[in-house]
Amino acid sequence: MAWLTHFLACIFGTGSWVAINGVWVELPLLVNELPEGWYLPSYLTIIIQLANLGPLFVTLMHKLKPGLLKEVPVICVVVSVGILALFLLAFLWHYTTPVAGEPHSVSFFVLTFFLSLVDCTSSVTFLPFMARFHPRYVPTLFIGEGLSGFIPALFALAQGAGIATCVQVPGPTFNASLGNSSWANGTGAGDSLPMETRYSPANFSSLVFFLLLSAMMSFCLVAFVFLNWQPQSWDLSRQDLCSSEITLNSIQKFPAGKEEPDDSTGGPTYSTERKVENVNEEGPGGEKVLYSGSKLVFIYFLITWLNALTNGILPSVQSYSCLPYGNLAYHLAATLSSMANPLACTVATFLPNRSLLFLGILTAAGTAFGVYNMAMAVLSPCPLLQHSNWGVALIVISWVSFTGTLTYVKVMLGMILRSCSHSALVWYGAVEQLGSLLGAVLMFPLVNVYHFFQSADFCSFQCPA
């Protein structure tokens, strides 16, 4: 029964961010088809942040009208909208509509907004829903959330999205600006033929890709239905009794107004309702976990900082930090980072450590890796050790370590708050989205308005001596 719950929780978690993760890994194909071109990521950043209205509404309802908004119907509606939006996106993503005399991908943006609304709202509904289960299932949910980014990345790799090769072209070439400043290596008639980036055709269309994502969301809905119908109260009581070596004779309900009799040994007796009623307030060992106000402030600060880095600041510059080392470095960093996410969740399941000091040290280490990634992005298109295998290895290791360490910390913070209260998990999701919003708002003008980072065609740019 426990393994079935773990499996369902994992499948349920895959629906958390699969839609937006899927759209992002499909961008290398979409930017070549949609009229917005390389400005498309900046549009998506704004759309995703507007979708934070969803978790904001849920959080305010929990604060102003506690108990009025139930997770079960909200999750049913949210996941169903995600399934429908992905299905429609598969057929409508390439349609354009004239706006101010220029074609724009209105249908793509509208459907992406609903997908963002689904994924953002999942942050404040999925985790609180899992609060009714034993704390051991919380890391499994995070594993599923990690797979929501890893599986679409595998689909994209199988599709061939973003796989580029360098080819020689006759005559001089000019590197067109992709929405910001870039370096081009102009070549005269007497020089060798210039290089140009060519993308290989996809093995299957974007229609198939989005239909696969819609199927993943459908599996998420099925898993949620089974989790909701599962008699978790009986399962939890049986687990607690087995671990405490209490006989089944002590599990019985008594009519109202009557006291529970002591057993023959004079030991305590437990009712099923009592155990389930207290499970939300108990730690992994059965004790009630309480944290001081200063520790809670520190925990929520870490959550804000971690999500600002992992969901807003660093993803905005991954291409700038990796592509100068070549396309292989970019794909290794992106793919292995996606693998590091569920791996870190798995490690947190079997090797948990709730020490705030330890988690603070891990956060500092992960931040250091993030600083290195950011430094290489600032130095783009000529980062350190650019033409060395050591440079490629360092940037890939740095991205994988950055994702792995900070993901572990996020999982452990979720487990800590799970042991506090249901509302603590709701605020976890709200603060998570706040951090993501702050990171995105900070990076958007730097990348898209002030052009602080320089892009470069790795096949044609040449660094100054």
PDB file of N, CA and C in Angstrom, residues 56-121:
ATOM      1  N   LEU A  56      -1.829  33.724  -5.626  1.00  0.00           N
ATOM      2  CA  LEU A  56      -2.172  34.854  -4.761  1.00  0.00           C
ATOM      3  C   LEU A  56      -3.619  34.751  -4.294  1.00  0.00           C
ATOM      4  N   PHE A  57      -4.513  34.399  -5.212  1.00  0.00           N
ATOM      5  CA  PHE A  57      -5.921  34.243  -4.857  1.00  0.00           C
ATOM      6  C   PHE A  57      -6.114  33.122  -3.838  1.00  0.00           C
ATOM      7  N   VAL A  58      -5.453  31.988  -4.071  1.00  0.00           N
ATOM      8  CA  VAL A  58      -5.585  30.851  -3.153  1.00  0.00           C
ATOM      9  C   VAL A  58      -5.052  31.212  -1.770  1.00  0.00           C
ATOM     10  N   THR A  59      -3.916  31.895  -1.729  1.00  0.00           N
ATOM     11  CA  THR A  59      -3.321  32.268  -0.445  1.00  0.00           C
ATOM     12  C   THR A  59      -4.214  33.236   0.325  1.00  0.00           C
ATOM     13  N   LEU A  60      -4.769  34.218  -0.381  1.00  0.00           N
ATOM     14  CA  LEU A  60      -5.656  35.176   0.281  1.00  0.00           C
ATOM     15  C   LEU A  60      -6.921  34.501   0.796  1.00  0.00           C
ATOM     16  N   MET A  61      -7.436  33.545   0.047  1.00  0.00           N
ATOM     17  CA  MET A  61      -8.626  32.823   0.496  1.00  0.00           C
ATOM     18  C   MET A  61      -8.325  32.025   1.764  1.00  0.00           C
ATOM     19  N   HIS A  62      -7.149  31.415   1.822  1.00  0.00           N
ATOM     20  CA  HIS A  62      -6.775  30.678   3.033  1.00  0.00           C
ATOM     21  C   HIS A  62      -6.613  31.621   4.221  1.00  0.00           C
ATOM     22  N   LYS A  63      -6.187  32.852   3.940  1.00  0.00           N
ATOM     23  CA  LYS A  63      -5.965  33.809   5.020  1.00  0.00           C
ATOM     24  C   LYS A  63      -7.272  34.454   5.475  1.00  0.00           C
ATOM     25  N   LEU A  64      -8.106  34.857   4.512  1.00  0.00           N
ATOM     26  CA  LEU A  64      -9.320  35.594   4.844  1.00  0.00           C
ATOM     27  C   LEU A  64     -10.495  34.676   5.160  1.00  0.00           C
ATOM     28  N   LYS A  65     -10.588  33.560   4.443  1.00  0.00           N
ATOM     29  CA  LYS A  65     -11.689  32.611   4.639  1.00  0.00           C
ATOM     30  C   LYS A  65     -11.124  31.205   4.845  1.00  0.00           C
ATOM     31  N   PRO A  66     -10.519  30.947   5.988  1.00  0.00           N
ATOM     32  CA  PRO A  66      -9.908  29.628   6.213  1.00  0.00           C
ATOM     33  C   PRO A  66     -10.936  28.504   6.094  1.00  0.00           C
ATOM     34  N   GLY A  67     -10.562  27.481   5.360  1.00  0.00           N
ATOM     35  CA  GLY A  67     -11.422  26.315   5.214  1.00  0.00           C
ATOM     36  C   GLY A  67     -12.456  26.423   4.120  1.00  0.00           C
ATOM     37  N   LEU A  68     -12.639  27.613   3.536  1.00  0.00           N
ATOM     38  CA  LEU A  68     -13.655  27.770   2.495  1.00  0.00           C
ATOM     39  C   LEU A  68     -13.206  27.157   1.177  1.00  0.00           C
ATOM     40  N   LEU A  69     -11.931  27.353   0.841  1.00  0.00           N
ATOM     41  CA  LEU A  69     -11.396  26.854  -0.426  1.00  0.00           C
ATOM     42  C   LEU A  69     -10.725  25.504  -0.184  1.00  0.00           C
ATOM     43  N   LYS A  70     -11.302  24.451  -0.724  1.00  0.00           N
ATOM     44  CA  LYS A  70     -10.789  23.100  -0.539  1.00  0.00           C
ATOM     45  C   LYS A  70      -9.816  22.739  -1.660  1.00  0.00           C
ATOM     46  N   GLU A  71      -8.744  22.017  -1.287  1.00  0.00           N
ATOM     47  CA  GLU A  71      -7.744  21.656  -2.290  1.00  0.00           C
ATOM     48  C   GLU A  71      -8.279  20.711  -3.355  1.00  0.00           C
ATOM     49  N   VAL A  72      -9.152  19.779  -2.964  1.00  0.00           N
ATOM     50  CA  VAL A  72      -9.587  18.740  -3.901  1.00  0.00           C
ATOM     51  C   VAL A  72     -10.304  19.321  -5.117  1.00  0.00           C
ATOM     52  N   PRO A  73     -11.366  20.130  -4.968  1.00  0.00           N
ATOM     53  CA  PRO A  73     -12.005  20.680  -6.171  1.00  0.00           C
ATOM     54  C   PRO A  73     -11.104  21.631  -6.943  1.00  0.00           C
ATOM     55  N   VAL A  74     -10.262  22.390  -6.228  1.00  0.00           N
ATOM     56  CA  VAL A  74      -9.354  23.308  -6.922  1.00  0.00           C
ATOM     57  C   VAL A  74      -8.378  22.531  -7.801  1.00  0.00           C
ATOM     58  N   ILE A  75      -7.817  21.456  -7.264  1.00  0.00           N
ATOM     59  CA  ILE A  75      -6.867  20.652  -8.040  1.00  0.00           C
ATOM     60  C   ILE A  75      -7.556  20.013  -9.237  1.00  0.00           C
ATOM     61  N   CYS A  76      -8.779  19.539  -9.053  1.00  0.00           N
ATOM     62  CA  CYS A  76      -9.519  18.946 -10.180  1.00  0.00           C
ATOM     63  C   CYS A  76      -9.685  19.948 -11.311  1.00  0.00           C
ATOM     64  N   VAL A  77     -10.079  21.172 -10.974  1.00  0.00           N
ATOM     65  CA  VAL A  77     -10.279  22.204 -11.994  1.00  0.00           C
ATOM     66  C   VAL A  77      -8.954  22.583 -12.642  1.00  0.00           C
ATOM     67  N   VAL A  78      -7.925  22.774 -11.819  1.00  0.00           N
ATOM     68  CA  VAL A  78      -6.626  23.224 -12.322  1.00  0.00           C
ATOM     69  C   VAL A  78      -6.028  22.208 -13.295  1.00  0.00           C
ATOM     70  N   VAL A  79      -6.003  20.945 -12.905  1.00  0.00           N
ATOM     71  CA  VAL A  79      -5.402  19.920 -13.763  1.00  0.00           C
ATOM     72  C   VAL A  79      -6.230  19.729 -15.038  1.00  0.00           C
ATOM     73  N   SER A  80      -7.541  19.802 -14.926  1.00  0.00           N
ATOM     74  CA  SER A  80      -8.393  19.662 -16.115  1.00  0.00           C
ATOM     75  C   SER A  80      -8.148  20.798 -17.101  1.00  0.00           C
ATOM     76  N   VAL A  81      -7.986  22.007 -16.588  1.00  0.00           N
ATOM     77  CA  VAL A  81      -7.664  23.142 -17.461  1.00  0.00           C
ATOM     78  C   VAL A  81      -6.319  22.925 -18.143  1.00  0.00           C
ATOM     79  N   GLY A  82      -5.353  22.379 -17.414  1.00  0.00           N
ATOM     80  CA  GLY A  82      -4.049  22.106 -18.011  1.00  0.00           C
ATOM     81  C   GLY A  82      -4.127  21.095 -19.141  1.00  0.00           C
ATOM     82  N   ILE A  83      -4.918  20.047 -18.947  1.00  0.00           N
ATOM     83  CA  ILE A  83      -5.078  19.035 -20.000  1.00  0.00           C
ATOM     84  C   ILE A  83      -5.684  19.659 -21.252  1.00  0.00           C
ATOM     85  N   LEU A  84      -6.748  20.440 -21.070  1.00  0.00           N
ATOM     86  CA  LEU A  84      -7.428  21.054 -22.211  1.00  0.00           C
ATOM     87  C   LEU A  84      -6.537  22.076 -22.911  1.00  0.00           C
ATOM     88  N   ALA A  85      -5.823  22.900 -22.132  1.00  0.00           N
ATOM     89  CA  ALA A  85      -4.974  23.935 -22.724  1.00  0.00           C
ATOM     90  C   ALA A  85      -3.835  23.321 -23.536  1.00  0.00           C
ATOM     91  N   LEU A  86      -3.224  22.262 -23.037  1.00  0.00           N
ATOM     92  CA  LEU A  86      -2.151  21.604 -23.786  1.00  0.00           C
ATOM     93  C   LEU A  86      -2.684  20.953 -25.056  1.00  0.00           C
ATOM     94  N   PHE A  87      -3.874  20.383 -24.966  1.00  0.00           N
ATOM     95  CA  PHE A  87      -4.471  19.764 -26.154  1.00  0.00           C
ATOM     96  C   PHE A  87      -4.743  20.817 -27.229  1.00  0.00           C
ATOM     97  N   LEU A  88      -5.286  21.962 -26.824  1.00  0.00           N
ATOM     98  CA  LEU A  88      -5.543  23.036 -27.785  1.00  0.00           C
ATOM     99  C   LEU A  88      -4.241  23.636 -28.314  1.00  0.00           C
ATOM    100  N   LEU A  89      -3.241  23.738 -27.447  1.00  0.00           N
ATOM    101  CA  LEU A  89      -1.960  24.305 -27.868  1.00  0.00           C
ATOM    102  C   LEU A  89      -1.314  23.472 -28.966  1.00  0.00           C
ATOM    103  N   ALA A  90      -1.522  22.166 -28.923  1.00  0.00           N
ATOM    104  CA  ALA A  90      -0.939  21.289 -29.937  1.00  0.00           C
ATOM    105  C   ALA A  90      -1.417  21.656 -31.338  1.00  0.00           C
ATOM    106  N   PHE A  91      -2.638  22.173 -31.444  1.00  0.00           N
ATOM    107  CA  PHE A  91      -3.205  22.472 -32.756  1.00  0.00           C
ATOM    108  C   PHE A  91      -3.202  23.967 -33.090  1.00  0.00           C
ATOM    109  N   LEU A  92      -3.064  24.832 -32.090  1.00  0.00           N
ATOM    110  CA  LEU A  92      -3.236  26.273 -32.324  1.00  0.00           C
ATOM    111  C   LEU A  92      -1.976  27.096 -32.090  1.00  0.00           C
ATOM    112  N   TRP A  93      -0.858  26.479 -31.702  1.00  0.00           N
ATOM    113  CA  TRP A  93       0.315  27.259 -31.298  1.00  0.00           C
ATOM    114  C   TRP A  93       0.867  28.122 -32.421  1.00  0.00           C
ATOM    115  N   HIS A  94       0.721  27.711 -33.676  1.00  0.00           N
ATOM    116  CA  HIS A  94       1.348  28.432 -34.784  1.00  0.00           C
ATOM    117  C   HIS A  94       0.435  29.475 -35.418  1.00  0.00           C
ATOM    118  N   TYR A  95      -0.800  29.621 -34.947  1.00  0.00           N
ATOM    119  CA  TYR A  95      -1.711  30.607 -35.524  1.00  0.00           C
ATOM    120  C   TYR A  95      -1.360  32.002 -35.011  1.00  0.00           C
ATOM    121  N   THR A  96      -1.405  32.975 -35.905  1.00  0.00           N
ATOM    122  CA  THR A  96      -1.082  34.359 -35.548  1.00  0.00           C
ATOM    123  C   THR A  96      -2.275  35.264 -35.806  1.00  0.00           C
ATOM    124  N   THR A  97      -2.290  36.398 -35.103  1.00  0.00           N
ATOM    125  CA  THR A  97      -3.357  37.390 -35.228  1.00  0.00           C
ATOM    126  C   THR A  97      -2.729  38.770 -35.377  1.00  0.00           C
ATOM    127  N   PRO A  98      -3.192  39.586 -36.340  1.00  0.00           N
ATOM    128  CA  PRO A  98      -2.631  40.939 -36.486  1.00  0.00           C
ATOM    129  C   PRO A  98      -2.954  41.805 -35.270  1.00  0.00           C
ATOM    130  N   VAL A  99      -1.931  42.411 -34.704  1.00  0.00           N
ATOM    131  CA  VAL A  99      -2.074  43.342 -33.588  1.00  0.00           C
ATOM    132  C   VAL A  99      -1.228  44.566 -33.907  1.00  0.00           C
ATOM    133  N   ALA A 100      -1.879  45.728 -34.005  1.00  0.00           N
ATOM    134  CA  ALA A 100      -1.197  46.977 -34.363  1.00  0.00           C
ATOM    135  C   ALA A 100      -0.455  46.837 -35.690  1.00  0.00           C
ATOM    136  N   GLY A 101      -1.069  46.106 -36.612  1.00  0.00           N
ATOM    137  CA  GLY A 101      -0.491  45.967 -37.939  1.00  0.00           C
ATOM    138  C   GLY A 101       0.589  44.919 -38.067  1.00  0.00           C
ATOM    139  N   GLU A 102       0.920  44.220 -36.982  1.00  0.00           N
ATOM    140  CA  GLU A 102       1.962  43.199 -37.033  1.00  0.00           C
ATOM    141  C   GLU A 102       1.411  41.878 -36.506  1.00  0.00           C
ATOM    142  N   PRO A 103       1.848  40.761 -37.088  1.00  0.00           N
ATOM    143  CA  PRO A 103       1.353  39.457 -36.614  1.00  0.00           C
ATOM    144  C   PRO A 103       1.933  39.106 -35.249  1.00  0.00           C
ATOM    145  N   HIS A 104       1.088  38.568 -34.396  1.00  0.00           N
ATOM    146  CA  HIS A 104       1.520  38.126 -33.070  1.00  0.00           C
ATOM    147  C   HIS A 104       0.861  36.789 -32.747  1.00  0.00           C
ATOM    148  N   SER A 105       1.523  36.033 -31.900  1.00  0.00           N
ATOM    149  CA  SER A 105       1.057  34.691 -31.542  1.00  0.00           C
ATOM    150  C   SER A 105       0.069  34.774 -30.383  1.00  0.00           C
ATOM    151  N   VAL A 106      -1.096  35.341 -30.664  1.00  0.00           N
ATOM    152  CA  VAL A 106      -2.079  35.584 -29.613  1.00  0.00           C
ATOM    153  C   VAL A 106      -2.576  34.271 -29.013  1.00  0.00           C
ATOM    154  N   SER A 107      -2.911  33.308 -29.859  1.00  0.00           N
ATOM    155  CA  SER A 107      -3.415  32.031 -29.346  1.00  0.00           C
ATOM    156  C   SER A 107      -2.361  31.329 -28.495  1.00  0.00           C
ATOM    157  N   PHE A 108      -1.114  31.397 -28.913  1.00  0.00           N
ATOM    158  CA  PHE A 108      -0.034  30.782 -28.134  1.00  0.00           C
ATOM    159  C   PHE A 108       0.103  31.452 -26.772  1.00  0.00           C
ATOM    160  N   PHE A 109       0.033  32.780 -26.744  1.00  0.00           N
ATOM    161  CA  PHE A 109       0.185  33.502 -25.488  1.00  0.00           C
ATOM    162  C   PHE A 109      -0.991  33.256 -24.546  1.00  0.00           C
ATOM    163  N   VAL A 110      -2.203  33.229 -25.082  1.00  0.00           N
ATOM    164  CA  VAL A 110      -3.381  33.013 -24.235  1.00  0.00           C
ATOM    165  C   VAL A 110      -3.339  31.623 -23.606  1.00  0.00           C
ATOM    166  N   LEU A 111      -3.053  30.618 -24.418  1.00  0.00           N
ATOM    167  CA  LEU A 111      -2.998  29.255 -23.886  1.00  0.00           C
ATOM    168  C   LEU A 111      -1.828  29.086 -22.916  1.00  0.00           C
ATOM    169  N   THR A 112      -0.720  29.752 -23.205  1.00  0.00           N
ATOM    170  CA  THR A 112       0.421  29.685 -22.292  1.00  0.00           C
ATOM    171  C   THR A 112       0.093  30.337 -20.957  1.00  0.00           C
ATOM    172  N   PHE A 113      -0.716  31.389 -20.986  1.00  0.00           N
ATOM    173  CA  PHE A 113      -1.135  32.017 -19.726  1.00  0.00           C
ATOM    174  C   PHE A 113      -1.927  31.030 -18.871  1.00  0.00           C
ATOM    175  N   PHE A 114      -2.849  30.301 -19.484  1.00  0.00           N
ATOM    176  CA  PHE A 114      -3.625  29.321 -18.717  1.00  0.00           C
ATOM    177  C   PHE A 114      -2.726  28.198 -18.197  1.00  0.00           C
ATOM    178  N   LEU A 115      -1.747  27.796 -18.992  1.00  0.00           N
ATOM    179  CA  LEU A 115      -0.808  26.778 -18.522  1.00  0.00           C
ATOM    180  C   LEU A 115       0.019  27.302 -17.351  1.00  0.00           C
ATOM    181  N   SER A 116       0.424  28.560 -17.430  1.00  0.00           N
ATOM    182  CA  SER A 116       1.170  29.164 -16.327  1.00  0.00           C
ATOM    183  C   SER A 116       0.302  29.261 -15.082  1.00  0.00           C
ATOM    184  N   LEU A 117      -0.969  29.595 -15.277  1.00  0.00           N
ATOM    185  CA  LEU A 117      -1.902  29.672 -14.156  1.00  0.00           C
ATOM    186  C   LEU A 117      -2.037  28.313 -13.476  1.00  0.00           C
ATOM    187  N   VAL A 118      -2.087  27.265 -14.282  1.00  0.00           N
ATOM    188  CA  VAL A 118      -2.177  25.904 -13.748  1.00  0.00           C
ATOM    189  C   VAL A 118      -0.938  25.564 -12.930  1.00  0.00           C
ATOM    190  N   ASP A 119       0.237  25.809 -13.496  1.00  0.00           N
ATOM    191  CA  ASP A 119       1.476  25.412 -12.828  1.00  0.00           C
ATOM    192  C   ASP A 119       1.743  26.247 -11.579  1.00  0.00           C
ATOM    193  N   CYS A 120       1.501  27.553 -11.664  1.00  0.00           N
ATOM    194  CA  CYS A 120       1.731  28.400 -10.493  1.00  0.00           C
ATOM    195  C   CYS A 120       0.778  28.041  -9.354  1.00  0.00           C
ATOM    196  N   THR A 121      -0.474  27.776  -9.693  1.00  0.00           N
ATOM    197  CA  THR A 121      -1.447  27.430  -8.656  1.00  0.00           C
ATOM    198  C   THR A 121      -1.130  26.086  -8.021  1.00  0.00           C
TER     199      THR A 121
END
